[in-house]
Every structure is written in structure tokens, then in C-alpha cells.
Amino acid sequence: RDTGIVRDDAGSIVELHWAKKNVVDADLVVLSTFAASGALRHLVKLDLERNPRVTDLGVRALACALRDGELPALGKLWLSPTSVTSEGIRNLSERLAQNRRSVKTARPRAQKKKTGKARS
């Protein structure tokens, strides 16, 4: 049976492909609870397209997980907004954008090489 779960070499979940899997809000609440345990800290992609029973409640659970830093690596999220309001999508988009910024700022900055030349 295809679970839609992709793991890396260490066994961490890095992708969830749940498009057309009849996902409901309760599944996303459980997913966000699971994320709180740290089990999804390496999750990079989450595909929830074509799940018409996902509403603002499920999107809110995901947004809370993002806000709380429980999905630090998440950079790609696919969602069909059939039952989700534009406010729910906007809230989730903002959280995802903040998540991306935190991932980018967590990387060490490159050191500038000193050439020994004096500035004039």
C-alpha cells in the first residue's frame, strides 16, 4: 500500500505525498501533534492537493505547527483551496514565508576574504 511517505537514509520523514488521499482536518491536527514530538523536523515537502474535505481548521493546525517551529525544514506545501478561505490560505502562506526566512537565516554566512589592500 502506498502511504505517500518518503524517508531519507537516516529514516527521517522528508516528504509526505497525500494528494487525493481523502485527508480531513483531523488528519492535519494529528499531523501537527506528531510534528510537536519532533518527528517531522526534517519534513521538506507536504502535498495535500485535491483533498476537498480540508478546511480552515486543518490549515490552522498546520499554521500553528509552523508558528511554533515544529516544521522547521518545510519549504514546499501544496494545497487545493476548495474548502479553505482566502484568509486561511493567507495565514498559512505567511507562516510558511516566515519558516523559509528562519531556515535561510539559520545558515552560517560566508566569511569575506581579506585581501590586504587598503581602501582609499
C-alpha atoms as a PDB file:
ATOM      1  CA  ARG A   1       0.000   0.000   0.000  1.00  0.00           C
ATOM      2  CA  ASP A   2       1.302   3.447  -0.931  1.00  0.00           C
ATOM      3  CA  THR A   3       1.451   5.606   2.188  1.00  0.00           C
ATOM      4  CA  GLY A   4       2.943   8.610   0.414  1.00  0.00           C
ATOM      5  CA  ILE A   5       5.800   8.788   2.928  1.00  0.00           C
ATOM      6  CA  VAL A   6       9.354   9.389   1.691  1.00  0.00           C
ATOM      7  CA  ARG A   7      12.233   8.906   4.119  1.00  0.00           C
ATOM      8  CA  ASP A   8      15.890   9.865   3.886  1.00  0.00           C
ATOM      9  CA  ASP A   9      18.802   7.481   4.504  1.00  0.00           C
ATOM     10  CA  ALA A  10      18.601   8.073   8.252  1.00  0.00           C
ATOM     11  CA  GLY A  11      14.909   7.130   8.313  1.00  0.00           C
ATOM     12  CA  SER A  12      13.584  10.660   8.851  1.00  0.00           C
ATOM     13  CA  ILE A  13      10.381  11.633   7.056  1.00  0.00           C
ATOM     14  CA  VAL A  14      11.281  14.224   4.406  1.00  0.00           C
ATOM     15  CA  GLU A  15       8.208  14.184   2.137  1.00  0.00           C
ATOM     16  CA  LEU A  16       4.514  13.428   2.552  1.00  0.00           C
ATOM     17  CA  HIS A  17       2.587  12.975  -0.683  1.00  0.00           C
ATOM     18  CA  TRP A  18      -1.046  12.944   0.412  1.00  0.00           C
ATOM     19  CA  ALA A  19      -2.688  14.273  -2.754  1.00  0.00           C
ATOM     20  CA  LYS A  20      -6.093  12.671  -3.302  1.00  0.00           C
ATOM     21  CA  LYS A  21      -5.783  10.607  -0.084  1.00  0.00           C
ATOM     22  CA  ASN A  22      -9.094  11.752   1.472  1.00  0.00           C
ATOM     23  CA  VAL A  23      -7.270  13.789   4.100  1.00  0.00           C
ATOM     24  CA  VAL A  24      -9.570  15.589   6.552  1.00  0.00           C
ATOM     25  CA  ASP A  25      -8.982  18.272   9.182  1.00  0.00           C
ATOM     26  CA  ALA A  26      -8.495  15.678  11.926  1.00  0.00           C
ATOM     27  CA  ASP A  27      -5.575  14.197   9.964  1.00  0.00           C
ATOM     28  CA  LEU A  28      -3.867  17.594   9.899  1.00  0.00           C
ATOM     29  CA  VAL A  29      -4.482  18.104  13.618  1.00  0.00           C
ATOM     30  CA  VAL A  30      -2.838  14.717  14.260  1.00  0.00           C
ATOM     31  CA  LEU A  31      -0.021  15.650  11.864  1.00  0.00           C
ATOM     32  CA  SER A  32       0.644  18.886  13.755  1.00  0.00           C
ATOM     33  CA  THR A  33       0.607  16.976  17.062  1.00  0.00           C
ATOM     34  CA  PHE A  34       3.060  14.479  15.591  1.00  0.00           C
ATOM     35  CA  ALA A  35       5.214  17.416  14.471  1.00  0.00           C
ATOM     36  CA  ALA A  36       5.305  18.661  18.071  1.00  0.00           C
ATOM     37  CA  SER A  37       7.160  15.469  19.026  1.00  0.00           C
ATOM     38  CA  GLY A  38       9.986  16.464  16.666  1.00  0.00           C
ATOM     39  CA  ALA A  39       9.331  13.544  14.334  1.00  0.00           C
ATOM     40  CA  LEU A  40       8.760  15.844  11.345  1.00  0.00           C
ATOM     41  CA  ARG A  41      11.653  18.257  11.827  1.00  0.00           C
ATOM     42  CA  HIS A  42      13.170  17.106   8.503  1.00  0.00           C
ATOM     43  CA  LEU A  43       9.914  17.349   6.513  1.00  0.00           C
ATOM     44  CA  VAL A  44      10.642  19.401   3.384  1.00  0.00           C
ATOM     45  CA  LYS A  45       7.589  18.766   1.161  1.00  0.00           C
ATOM     46  CA  LEU A  46       3.928  18.310   2.042  1.00  0.00           C
ATOM     47  CA  ASP A  47       1.468  17.616  -0.781  1.00  0.00           C
ATOM     48  CA  LEU A  48      -2.200  17.957   0.199  1.00  0.00           C
ATOM     49  CA  GLU A  49      -3.713  18.752  -3.204  1.00  0.00           C
ATOM     50  CA  ARG A  50      -7.180  17.534  -4.117  1.00  0.00           C
ATOM     51  CA  ASN A  51      -8.385  16.882  -0.599  1.00  0.00           C
ATOM     52  CA  PRO A  52     -11.684  18.805  -0.617  1.00  0.00           C
ATOM     53  CA  ARG A  53     -12.534  17.975   2.995  1.00  0.00           C
ATOM     54  CA  VAL A  54      -9.602  20.004   4.336  1.00  0.00           C
ATOM     55  CA  THR A  55     -10.968  23.286   5.710  1.00  0.00           C
ATOM     56  CA  ASP A  56      -9.658  26.254   7.690  1.00  0.00           C
ATOM     57  CA  LEU A  57      -9.460  24.098  10.830  1.00  0.00           C
ATOM     58  CA  GLY A  58      -6.828  21.810   9.297  1.00  0.00           C
ATOM     59  CA  VAL A  59      -4.978  24.738   7.756  1.00  0.00           C
ATOM     60  CA  ARG A  60      -4.979  26.482  11.140  1.00  0.00           C
ATOM     61  CA  ALA A  61      -3.406  23.387  12.744  1.00  0.00           C
ATOM     62  CA  LEU A  62      -0.625  23.463  10.139  1.00  0.00           C
ATOM     63  CA  ALA A  63      -0.131  27.203  10.623  1.00  0.00           C
ATOM     64  CA  CYS A  64       0.219  26.686  14.384  1.00  0.00           C
ATOM     65  CA  ALA A  65       2.818  23.947  13.847  1.00  0.00           C
ATOM     66  CA  LEU A  66       4.748  26.317  11.577  1.00  0.00           C
ATOM     67  CA  ARG A  67       4.420  29.201  14.037  1.00  0.00           C
ATOM     68  CA  ASP A  68       5.692  27.049  16.889  1.00  0.00           C
ATOM     69  CA  GLY A  69       8.734  25.959  14.876  1.00  0.00           C
ATOM     70  CA  GLU A  70       7.652  22.327  14.725  1.00  0.00           C
ATOM     71  CA  LEU A  71       8.173  22.047  10.947  1.00  0.00           C
ATOM     72  CA  PRO A  72      11.484  23.908  10.578  1.00  0.00           C
ATOM     73  CA  ALA A  73      12.533  22.410   7.226  1.00  0.00           C
ATOM     74  CA  LEU A  74       9.173  22.690   5.450  1.00  0.00           C
ATOM     75  CA  GLY A  75       9.673  24.688   2.283  1.00  0.00           C
ATOM     76  CA  LYS A  76       7.074  23.326  -0.142  1.00  0.00           C
ATOM     77  CA  LEU A  77       3.395  22.885   0.552  1.00  0.00           C
ATOM     78  CA  TRP A  78       0.720  22.047  -1.996  1.00  0.00           C
ATOM     79  CA  LEU A  79      -2.894  22.651  -1.051  1.00  0.00           C
ATOM     80  CA  SER A  80      -6.062  22.953  -3.133  1.00  0.00           C
ATOM     81  CA  PRO A  81      -8.151  25.735  -1.613  1.00  0.00           C
ATOM     82  CA  THR A  82     -11.531  24.164  -2.347  1.00  0.00           C
ATOM     83  CA  SER A  83     -12.852  24.340   1.223  1.00  0.00           C
ATOM     84  CA  VAL A  84     -10.335  26.783   2.652  1.00  0.00           C
ATOM     85  CA  THR A  85     -10.991  30.517   2.814  1.00  0.00           C
ATOM     86  CA  SER A  86      -8.558  33.056   1.420  1.00  0.00           C
ATOM     87  CA  GLU A  87      -7.816  34.151   5.000  1.00  0.00           C
ATOM     88  CA  GLY A  88      -6.779  30.605   5.895  1.00  0.00           C
ATOM     89  CA  ILE A  89      -4.527  30.392   2.838  1.00  0.00           C
ATOM     90  CA  ARG A  90      -3.024  33.817   3.581  1.00  0.00           C
ATOM     91  CA  ASN A  91      -2.298  32.862   7.205  1.00  0.00           C
ATOM     92  CA  LEU A  92      -0.638  29.616   6.143  1.00  0.00           C
ATOM     93  CA  SER A  93       1.343  31.398   3.415  1.00  0.00           C
ATOM     94  CA  GLU A  94       2.624  33.962   5.914  1.00  0.00           C
ATOM     95  CA  ARG A  95       3.701  31.239   8.325  1.00  0.00           C
ATOM     96  CA  LEU A  96       5.431  29.328   5.541  1.00  0.00           C
ATOM     97  CA  ALA A  97       7.222  32.504   4.403  1.00  0.00           C
ATOM     98  CA  GLN A  98       8.416  33.111   7.975  1.00  0.00           C
ATOM     99  CA  ASN A  99       9.554  29.499   8.114  1.00  0.00           C
ATOM    100  CA  ARG A 100      11.601  29.941   4.938  1.00  0.00           C
ATOM    101  CA  ARG A 101      13.207  33.092   6.323  1.00  0.00           C
ATOM    102  CA  SER A 102      14.170  31.291   9.513  1.00  0.00           C
ATOM    103  CA  VAL A 103      15.709  28.463   7.512  1.00  0.00           C
ATOM    104  CA  LYS A 104      17.669  30.942   5.415  1.00  0.00           C
ATOM    105  CA  THR A 105      18.932  32.936   8.391  1.00  0.00           C
ATOM    106  CA  ALA A 106      19.955  29.781  10.244  1.00  0.00           C
ATOM    107  CA  ARG A 107      22.689  29.089   7.683  1.00  0.00           C
ATOM    108  CA  PRO A 108      26.164  30.395   8.517  1.00  0.00           C
ATOM    109  CA  ARG A 109      27.236  33.375   6.488  1.00  0.00           C
ATOM    110  CA  ALA A 110      30.265  33.114   4.240  1.00  0.00           C
ATOM    111  CA  GLN A 111      33.358  34.858   5.528  1.00  0.00           C
ATOM    112  CA  LYS A 112      34.743  37.622   3.329  1.00  0.00           C
ATOM    113  CA  LYS A 113      38.320  37.106   2.268  1.00  0.00           C
ATOM    114  CA  LYS A 114      40.762  39.757   3.387  1.00  0.00           C
ATOM    115  CA  THR A 115      42.948  40.863   0.520  1.00  0.00           C
ATOM    116  CA  GLY A 116      45.305  43.065   2.487  1.00  0.00           C
ATOM    117  CA  LYS A 117      44.635  46.044   0.209  1.00  0.00           C
ATOM    118  CA  ALA A 118      43.920  49.330   1.896  1.00  0.00           C
ATOM    119  CA  ARG A 119      40.751  51.151   0.980  1.00  0.00           C
ATOM    120  CA  SER A 120      41.121  54.645  -0.355  1.00  0.00           C
END
